[in-house]
DNA sequence: CGCATTTTAATTGTGCGCAATTGAATTCGA
DNA sequence: TCGAATTCAATTGCGCACAATTAAAATGCG
C-alpha cells in the first residue's frame, strides 16, 4: 500500500491541475470563435464587462477581472488601437482612467452574441450543471483568496 | 424581464470565467509556497511528474500537461540551469529528449512534501468534495477537447 | 536504395499575468 | 497650509502559452 504523502504528490490527485487544464481547454475552445472577432479571451472579458455596463474605470475593471495595471494597460491600448474602446482621464481625478465603448465596440456585441451558446454546447454541461459548477468554483476562489 | 441573449453575455453567468478566476486564485495561493522552493507552478507540475515517474521524454511531458515545445523547451532549460533536471537525447532516436532528475531534483521532493496539504487546507475543500470537483473538471476538459 | 513524408525539439513572435518600481495626482494630518 | 502618505496608471522585467516556422532525425514507400 502506498503511503499518504506519496499519494498527495501525484498529479492526478490535484484539483489545481484539473482547474489549470480546464482553463487551457476553454481557451482553446474560445480561440476559433474569438479569432473571428479579432479578440483574445482576456480582451473578450473586458468587452463583456463594457457591454454589460459601459464606462468603468481601469481600477474597476481590474477588481472585477482580478487583473492589475501591468496586464490591463497594454491590453486596453490594444483594444483602443483596434478602435473598440476609448480611454480618457477623469476630469475630477486625473489619476483615474475611464474606458468607454466606441460605436465599433458596441457593434461587436451582435457578432459576439452566439459565442456563449457555442461554448455552452462544447462544454456538454446542462444549464443547471453549469450553474452549480460555477458556484463551486466561485466558492473555491473565495476560499483561496480568504486564505490569502 | 431581461432577454435570453443578454443574460448569456453577462460575465457572472459564465463557467469559463469562474474557471479562469479560480486558476488565478490557485496560482496566487501556490506562489509563496513554491517561491520557497524556487519554482513556478508550471515548473512544479513538471517536477511532480518526474517525482512520480522519472525519465519521460519531452513529448510525454507535453502530452500529460498539454504543453508544447514552445513552452517546455525554455522551462526545462531553466530547471536544468537550476540543477534540478538533466536533458539528454535518446541514443536510439536523436530527435527525442529524455528528462531525468538530478540528486538535487530528487532531494527537492522532501521540501515539497507539505505543499499539497497546505493548498488543500487553503481551498477549504473536504477530500471527497475535492475529488468530485476534480472529476467534473476532468470531464469538462474532455468534453471541450472532444468538441475540438 | 533514395527520396518524400512524418516526427520531434528548437526558435520566433505575440499576448497575457504578475511583482516591483516610478511618477503624478490626490488626500490626510499635524 | 504644507509636507507625508496614499492612490492610480504606466513601465520594466520575467515566465508562461501558443501559433507558425525551421531544422534535424527517423520512417515509409516506390
Coordinates of C-alpha atoms (C1' of nucleotides) in Angstrom, one line a residue:
Chain A
X1 CA 0.0 0.0 0.0
X2 CA 1.3 3.4 -1.0
X3 CA 2.0 6.0 1.7
X4 CA -0.3 9.0 2.1
X5 CA 2.4 11.6 1.5
X6 CA 3.2 9.9 -1.9
X7 CA -0.4 9.9 -2.9
X8 CA -0.8 13.6 -2.3
X9 CA 2.2 14.4 -4.5
X10 CA 0.6 12.6 -7.5
X11 CA -0.5 14.9 -10.3
X12 CA -3.9 13.2 -10.8
X13 CA -5.0 13.9 -7.3
X14 CA -4.7 17.6 -7.6
X15 CA -7.7 19.8 -8.1
X16 CA -5.5 22.7 -9.1
X17 CA -4.2 20.8 -12.1
X18 CA -7.8 20.0 -13.1
X19 CA -8.6 23.7 -13.0
X20 CA -5.4 24.6 -14.8
X21 CA -6.1 22.0 -17.6
X22 CA -9.8 23.0 -17.9
X23 CA -8.7 26.6 -18.2
X24 CA -6.5 25.7 -21.1
X25 CA -9.2 23.7 -22.7
X26 CA -11.6 26.6 -22.5
X27 CA -9.0 29.0 -24.0
X28 CA -8.6 26.5 -26.9
X29 CA -12.4 26.2 -27.4
X30 CA -12.8 30.0 -27.4
X31 CA -9.9 30.7 -29.7
X32 CA -11.6 30.0 -33.1
X33 CA -14.8 31.8 -32.1
X34 CA -13.0 34.9 -30.7
X35 CA -10.4 34.8 -33.6
X36 CA -13.3 35.8 -35.9
X37 CA -13.9 38.8 -33.8
X38 CA -10.2 39.6 -33.6
X39 CA -10.2 39.2 -29.8
X40 CA -8.2 37.2 -27.2
X41 CA -10.0 35.7 -24.3
X42 CA -8.9 38.4 -21.8
X43 CA -9.9 41.1 -24.3
X44 CA -13.3 39.4 -24.6
X45 CA -13.7 39.5 -20.9
X46 CA -13.2 43.3 -20.9
X47 CA -15.6 43.7 -23.7
X48 CA -18.2 41.6 -21.8
X49 CA -17.8 43.9 -18.9
X50 CA -18.2 47.0 -21.1
X51 CA -21.3 45.6 -22.9
X52 CA -22.8 44.9 -19.5
X53 CA -22.1 48.4 -18.1
X54 CA -20.2 51.0 -20.2
X55 CA -17.7 53.4 -18.7
X56 CA -15.9 51.8 -15.8
X57 CA -12.5 53.0 -14.6
X58 CA -9.5 50.8 -15.2
X59 CA -9.4 50.1 -11.4
X60 CA -12.9 48.8 -11.5
X61 CA -12.1 46.6 -14.5
X62 CA -9.1 45.3 -12.6
X63 CA -11.1 44.5 -9.5
X64 CA -13.8 42.7 -11.4
X65 CA -11.3 40.5 -13.5
X66 CA -8.6 40.3 -10.9
X67 CA -6.0 41.9 -13.2
X68 CA -3.6 44.7 -12.5
X69 CA -2.3 47.6 -14.5
X70 CA 0.6 45.7 -15.8
X71 CA -1.8 43.4 -17.7
X72 CA -4.6 45.9 -18.4
X73 CA -2.6 48.9 -19.6
X74 CA -1.3 47.2 -22.7
X75 CA -4.5 45.2 -23.2
X76 CA -6.7 48.3 -23.2
X77 CA -4.2 50.1 -25.5
X78 CA -4.6 47.2 -28.0
X79 CA -8.4 47.5 -27.8
X80 CA -8.1 51.2 -28.4
X81 CA -5.8 50.6 -31.4
X82 CA -8.4 48.3 -32.8
X83 CA -10.9 51.1 -32.4
X84 CA -13.2 49.3 -29.9
X85 CA -12.7 51.5 -26.9
X86 CA -11.8 55.0 -25.9
X87 CA -9.5 55.8 -22.9
X88 CA -9.8 59.1 -21.1
X89 CA -8.7 60.5 -17.7
X90 CA -11.4 61.6 -15.3
X91 CA -11.6 65.4 -15.1
X92 CA -12.3 65.2 -11.4
X93 CA -9.4 62.8 -10.7
X94 CA -6.6 62.8 -13.2
X95 CA -5.1 59.6 -11.8
X96 CA -8.0 57.5 -13.0
X97 CA -8.8 56.3 -16.5
X98 CA -12.3 55.8 -17.8
X99 CA -12.8 53.2 -20.5
X100 CA -15.8 53.6 -22.9
X101 CA -17.0 51.7 -25.9
X102 CA -16.8 53.3 -29.4
X103 CA -19.6 52.7 -31.9
X104 CA -17.5 49.9 -33.4
X105 CA -17.1 48.4 -29.9
X106 CA -20.8 48.4 -29.3
X107 CA -21.4 47.0 -32.8
X108 CA -19.2 44.0 -32.0
X109 CA -21.7 42.8 -29.4
X110 CA -24.0 41.5 -32.1
X111 CA -21.2 39.5 -33.7
X112 CA -20.3 38.0 -30.3
X113 CA -23.9 37.1 -29.4
X114 CA -23.6 33.4 -30.3
X115 CA -20.3 32.8 -28.5
X116 CA -21.7 31.8 -25.1
X117 CA -24.1 29.4 -26.7
X118 CA -21.4 27.7 -28.8
X119 CA -19.2 27.3 -25.7
X120 CA -22.0 26.1 -23.6
X121 CA -22.6 23.5 -26.3
X122 CA -19.0 22.4 -26.4
X123 CA -18.8 22.1 -22.7
X124 CA -21.5 19.5 -22.7
X125 CA -23.0 20.9 -19.5
X126 CA -26.7 21.3 -18.9
X127 CA -27.5 24.9 -17.7
X128 CA -28.2 23.8 -14.1
X129 CA -25.0 21.7 -14.0
X130 CA -23.1 24.8 -15.3
X131 CA -24.7 26.9 -12.7
X132 CA -23.7 24.6 -9.9
X133 CA -20.2 24.1 -11.1
X134 CA -19.8 27.9 -11.4
X135 CA -21.0 28.3 -7.8
X136 CA -18.5 25.8 -6.5
X137 CA -15.6 27.4 -8.4
X138 CA -16.6 30.9 -7.1
X139 CA -16.7 29.5 -3.6
X140 CA -13.3 27.8 -4.2
X141 CA -11.8 31.1 -5.4
X142 CA -13.2 33.0 -2.4
X143 CA -11.7 30.4 0.0
X144 CA -8.3 30.7 -1.6
X145 CA -8.5 34.5 -1.5
X146 CA -9.5 34.4 2.1
X147 CA -6.6 32.1 3.0
X148 CA -4.7 34.9 1.4
Chain B
X1 CA -37.8 40.8 -17.9
X2 CA -34.3 40.6 -19.5
X3 CA -33.9 38.8 -22.8
X4 CA -32.1 35.4 -23.0
X5 CA -29.3 36.6 -25.3
X6 CA -28.5 39.4 -22.9
X7 CA -28.3 37.0 -20.0
X8 CA -25.9 34.8 -21.7
X9 CA -23.5 37.7 -22.4
X10 CA -23.3 38.5 -18.7
X11 CA -19.9 37.8 -17.1
X12 CA -21.3 36.3 -14.0
X13 CA -23.1 33.6 -15.9
X14 CA -20.0 32.2 -17.5
X15 CA -18.5 29.0 -16.2
X16 CA -15.3 29.8 -18.1
X17 CA -14.7 33.0 -16.2
X18 CA -15.1 31.0 -12.9
X19 CA -12.5 28.5 -14.1
X20 CA -10.2 31.3 -15.2
X21 CA -10.6 33.2 -11.9
X22 CA -10.1 30.0 -9.8
X23 CA -7.0 29.3 -11.8
X24 CA -5.6 32.7 -10.9
X25 CA -6.5 32.2 -7.2
X26 CA -4.7 28.9 -7.1
X27 CA -1.6 30.4 -8.7
X28 CA -1.6 33.1 -6.1
X29 CA -2.1 30.5 -3.3
X30 CA 0.8 28.4 -4.6
X31 CA 3.2 31.3 -5.2
X32 CA 4.5 31.8 -1.7
X33 CA 4.9 28.0 -1.1
X34 CA 6.6 27.4 -4.4
X35 CA 8.6 30.5 -4.1
X36 CA 10.5 28.9 -1.2
X37 CA 11.4 26.1 -3.5
X38 CA 12.4 28.4 -6.3
X39 CA 9.7 27.0 -8.6
X40 CA 6.8 28.5 -10.6
X41 CA 3.6 26.5 -10.8
X42 CA 4.3 25.0 -14.3
X43 CA 7.8 24.1 -13.2
X44 CA 6.2 22.4 -10.1
X45 CA 3.9 20.4 -12.4
X46 CA 6.9 19.1 -14.3
X47 CA 8.7 18.2 -11.0
X48 CA 5.5 16.4 -9.8
X49 CA 5.5 14.3 -13.0
X50 CA 9.2 13.4 -12.6
X51 CA 8.8 12.5 -8.9
X52 CA 6.0 10.2 -9.9
X53 CA 7.9 8.6 -12.7
X54 CA 11.4 9.7 -13.6
X55 CA 12.8 9.8 -17.2
X56 CA 9.9 10.8 -19.5
X57 CA 10.6 12.3 -22.9
X58 CA 9.7 15.9 -23.5
X59 CA 6.9 14.7 -25.8
X60 CA 5.4 12.7 -23.0
X61 CA 5.6 15.6 -20.6
X62 CA 3.9 17.8 -23.1
X63 CA 1.1 15.3 -23.6
X64 CA 0.5 14.9 -19.9
X65 CA 0.5 18.7 -19.2
X66 CA -1.0 19.8 -22.5
X67 CA 2.0 22.0 -23.2
X68 CA 4.1 22.3 -26.4
X69 CA 7.8 22.7 -27.1
X70 CA 7.5 26.4 -27.2
X71 CA 6.6 26.4 -23.6
X72 CA 8.6 23.4 -22.4
X73 CA 11.9 24.0 -24.1
X74 CA 12.7 27.2 -22.1
X75 CA 11.0 25.8 -19.0
X76 CA 13.1 22.7 -18.9
X77 CA 16.3 24.7 -19.7
X78 CA 15.5 26.8 -16.6
X79 CA 15.1 23.6 -14.5
X80 CA 18.4 22.4 -15.9
X81 CA 20.1 25.7 -15.1
X82 CA 18.8 25.3 -11.5
X83 CA 20.4 21.9 -11.4
X84 CA 17.2 20.0 -10.8
X85 CA 17.0 18.0 -14.1
X86 CA 19.2 16.6 -16.8
X87 CA 18.3 16.8 -20.5
X88 CA 19.7 14.2 -23.0
X89 CA 18.9 12.9 -26.4
X90 CA 17.8 9.3 -26.7
X91 CA 20.7 7.3 -28.4
X92 CA 18.1 5.2 -30.3
X93 CA 16.2 8.3 -31.5
X94 CA 18.2 11.6 -31.6
X95 CA 15.0 13.6 -32.1
X96 CA 13.7 12.9 -28.7
X97 CA 14.8 14.4 -25.4
X98 CA 14.8 12.4 -22.1
X99 CA 14.4 14.4 -18.9
X100 CA 15.8 12.9 -15.7
X101 CA 16.1 14.2 -12.1
X102 CA 19.4 15.1 -10.6
X103 CA 20.1 14.3 -7.0
X104 CA 19.2 17.9 -6.2
X105 CA 15.9 17.4 -8.1
X106 CA 15.1 14.3 -6.2
X107 CA 16.0 15.9 -2.9
X108 CA 13.6 18.8 -3.5
X109 CA 10.7 16.3 -3.2
X110 CA 11.1 16.3 0.6
X111 CA 10.9 20.1 0.7
X112 CA 7.8 20.0 -1.4
X113 CA 6.0 17.3 0.6
X114 CA 3.8 19.7 2.5
X115 CA 2.7 21.8 -0.4
X116 CA -0.4 19.7 -1.3
X117 CA -1.7 19.7 2.2
X118 CA -1.3 23.5 2.6
X119 CA -3.2 24.1 -0.7
X120 CA -5.9 21.6 0.3
X121 CA -6.2 23.4 3.5
X122 CA -6.5 26.8 1.8
X123 CA -9.0 25.5 -0.7
X124 CA -11.4 24.7 2.2
X125 CA -12.5 21.5 0.3
X126 CA -13.0 18.2 2.1
X127 CA -11.1 15.4 0.3
X128 CA -14.3 13.9 -1.1
X129 CA -15.5 17.3 -2.3
X130 CA -12.1 17.9 -4.0
X131 CA -12.3 14.5 -5.6
X132 CA -15.8 15.2 -7.1
X133 CA -14.9 18.6 -8.3
X134 CA -11.7 17.2 -9.9
X135 CA -13.8 14.6 -11.7
X136 CA -16.2 17.2 -13.0
X137 CA -13.4 19.4 -14.3
X138 CA -11.7 16.5 -16.0
X139 CA -15.0 15.6 -17.7
X140 CA -15.4 19.2 -18.7
X141 CA -11.9 19.4 -20.1
X142 CA -12.5 16.1 -22.0
X143 CA -15.8 17.4 -23.5
X144 CA -14.2 20.7 -24.6
X145 CA -11.3 18.7 -26.2
X146 CA -13.8 16.4 -27.9
X147 CA -15.7 19.3 -29.3
X148 CA -12.3 20.2 -30.7
Chain C
dC1 C1' 18.4 2.3 -52.1
dG2 C1' 16.8 7.1 -52.4
dC3 C1' 13.5 10.4 -51.8
dA4 C1' 9.2 12.2 -49.8
dT5 C1' 6.8 12.2 -45.5
dT6 C1' 6.5 12.3 -40.7
dT7 C1' 8.0 13.1 -36.1
dT8 C1' 10.4 15.8 -32.8
dA9 C1' 12.6 19.8 -30.4
dA10 C1' 14.0 24.4 -31.0
dT11 C1' 13.1 29.1 -32.4
dT12 C1' 10.5 33.4 -33.2
dG13 C1' 6.8 36.5 -32.3
dT14 C1' 2.6 38.0 -29.8
dG15 C1' -0.1 38.4 -25.7
dC16 C1' -1.1 37.6 -21.1
dG17 C1' -0.1 37.7 -15.8
dC18 C1' 2.2 39.5 -12.0
dA19 C1' 5.9 41.6 -9.0
dA20 C1' 8.4 45.7 -8.4
dT21 C1' 9.3 50.3 -9.4
dT22 C1' 8.2 55.0 -11.0
dG23 C1' 5.8 59.3 -11.2
dA24 C1' 1.9 62.1 -11.0
dA25 C1' -2.4 63.4 -8.6
dT26 C1' -4.9 63.4 -4.5
dT27 C1' -5.8 63.0 0.4
dC28 C1' -4.7 63.3 5.1
dG29 C1' -2.9 65.1 9.2
dA30 C1' -0.1 68.0 12.2
Chain D
dT1 C1' -1.2 75.2 4.7
dC2 C1' 2.4 72.3 3.8
dG3 C1' 4.6 68.0 3.8
dA4 C1' 3.8 62.9 4.3
dA5 C1' 1.2 59.2 3.0
dT6 C1' -1.9 57.1 -0.3
dT7 C1' -3.9 56.0 -4.7
dC8 C1' -3.6 55.2 -9.5
dA9 C1' -1.8 54.1 -14.1
dA10 C1' 2.4 53.2 -16.6
dT11 C1' 6.7 50.9 -17.1
dT12 C1' 10.1 47.1 -16.7
dG13 C1' 11.4 42.5 -16.3
dC14 C1' 10.5 37.6 -16.1
dG15 C1' 8.0 33.5 -17.2
dC16 C1' 4.3 31.1 -19.2
dA17 C1' 1.2 29.8 -23.5
dC18 C1' 0.6 29.0 -28.1
dA19 C1' 0.8 29.7 -33.3
dA20 C1' 4.0 29.3 -37.0
dT21 C1' 8.2 28.2 -38.8
dT22 C1' 12.7 25.8 -39.1
dA23 C1' 15.9 22.0 -38.9
dA24 C1' 17.3 17.5 -38.0
dA25 C1' 16.4 12.7 -37.4
dA26 C1' 13.6 8.8 -38.5
dT27 C1' 10.3 6.3 -41.2
dG28 C1' 8.0 4.6 -45.2
dC29 C1' 7.3 3.7 -49.9
dG30 C1' 8.2 3.1 -54.8

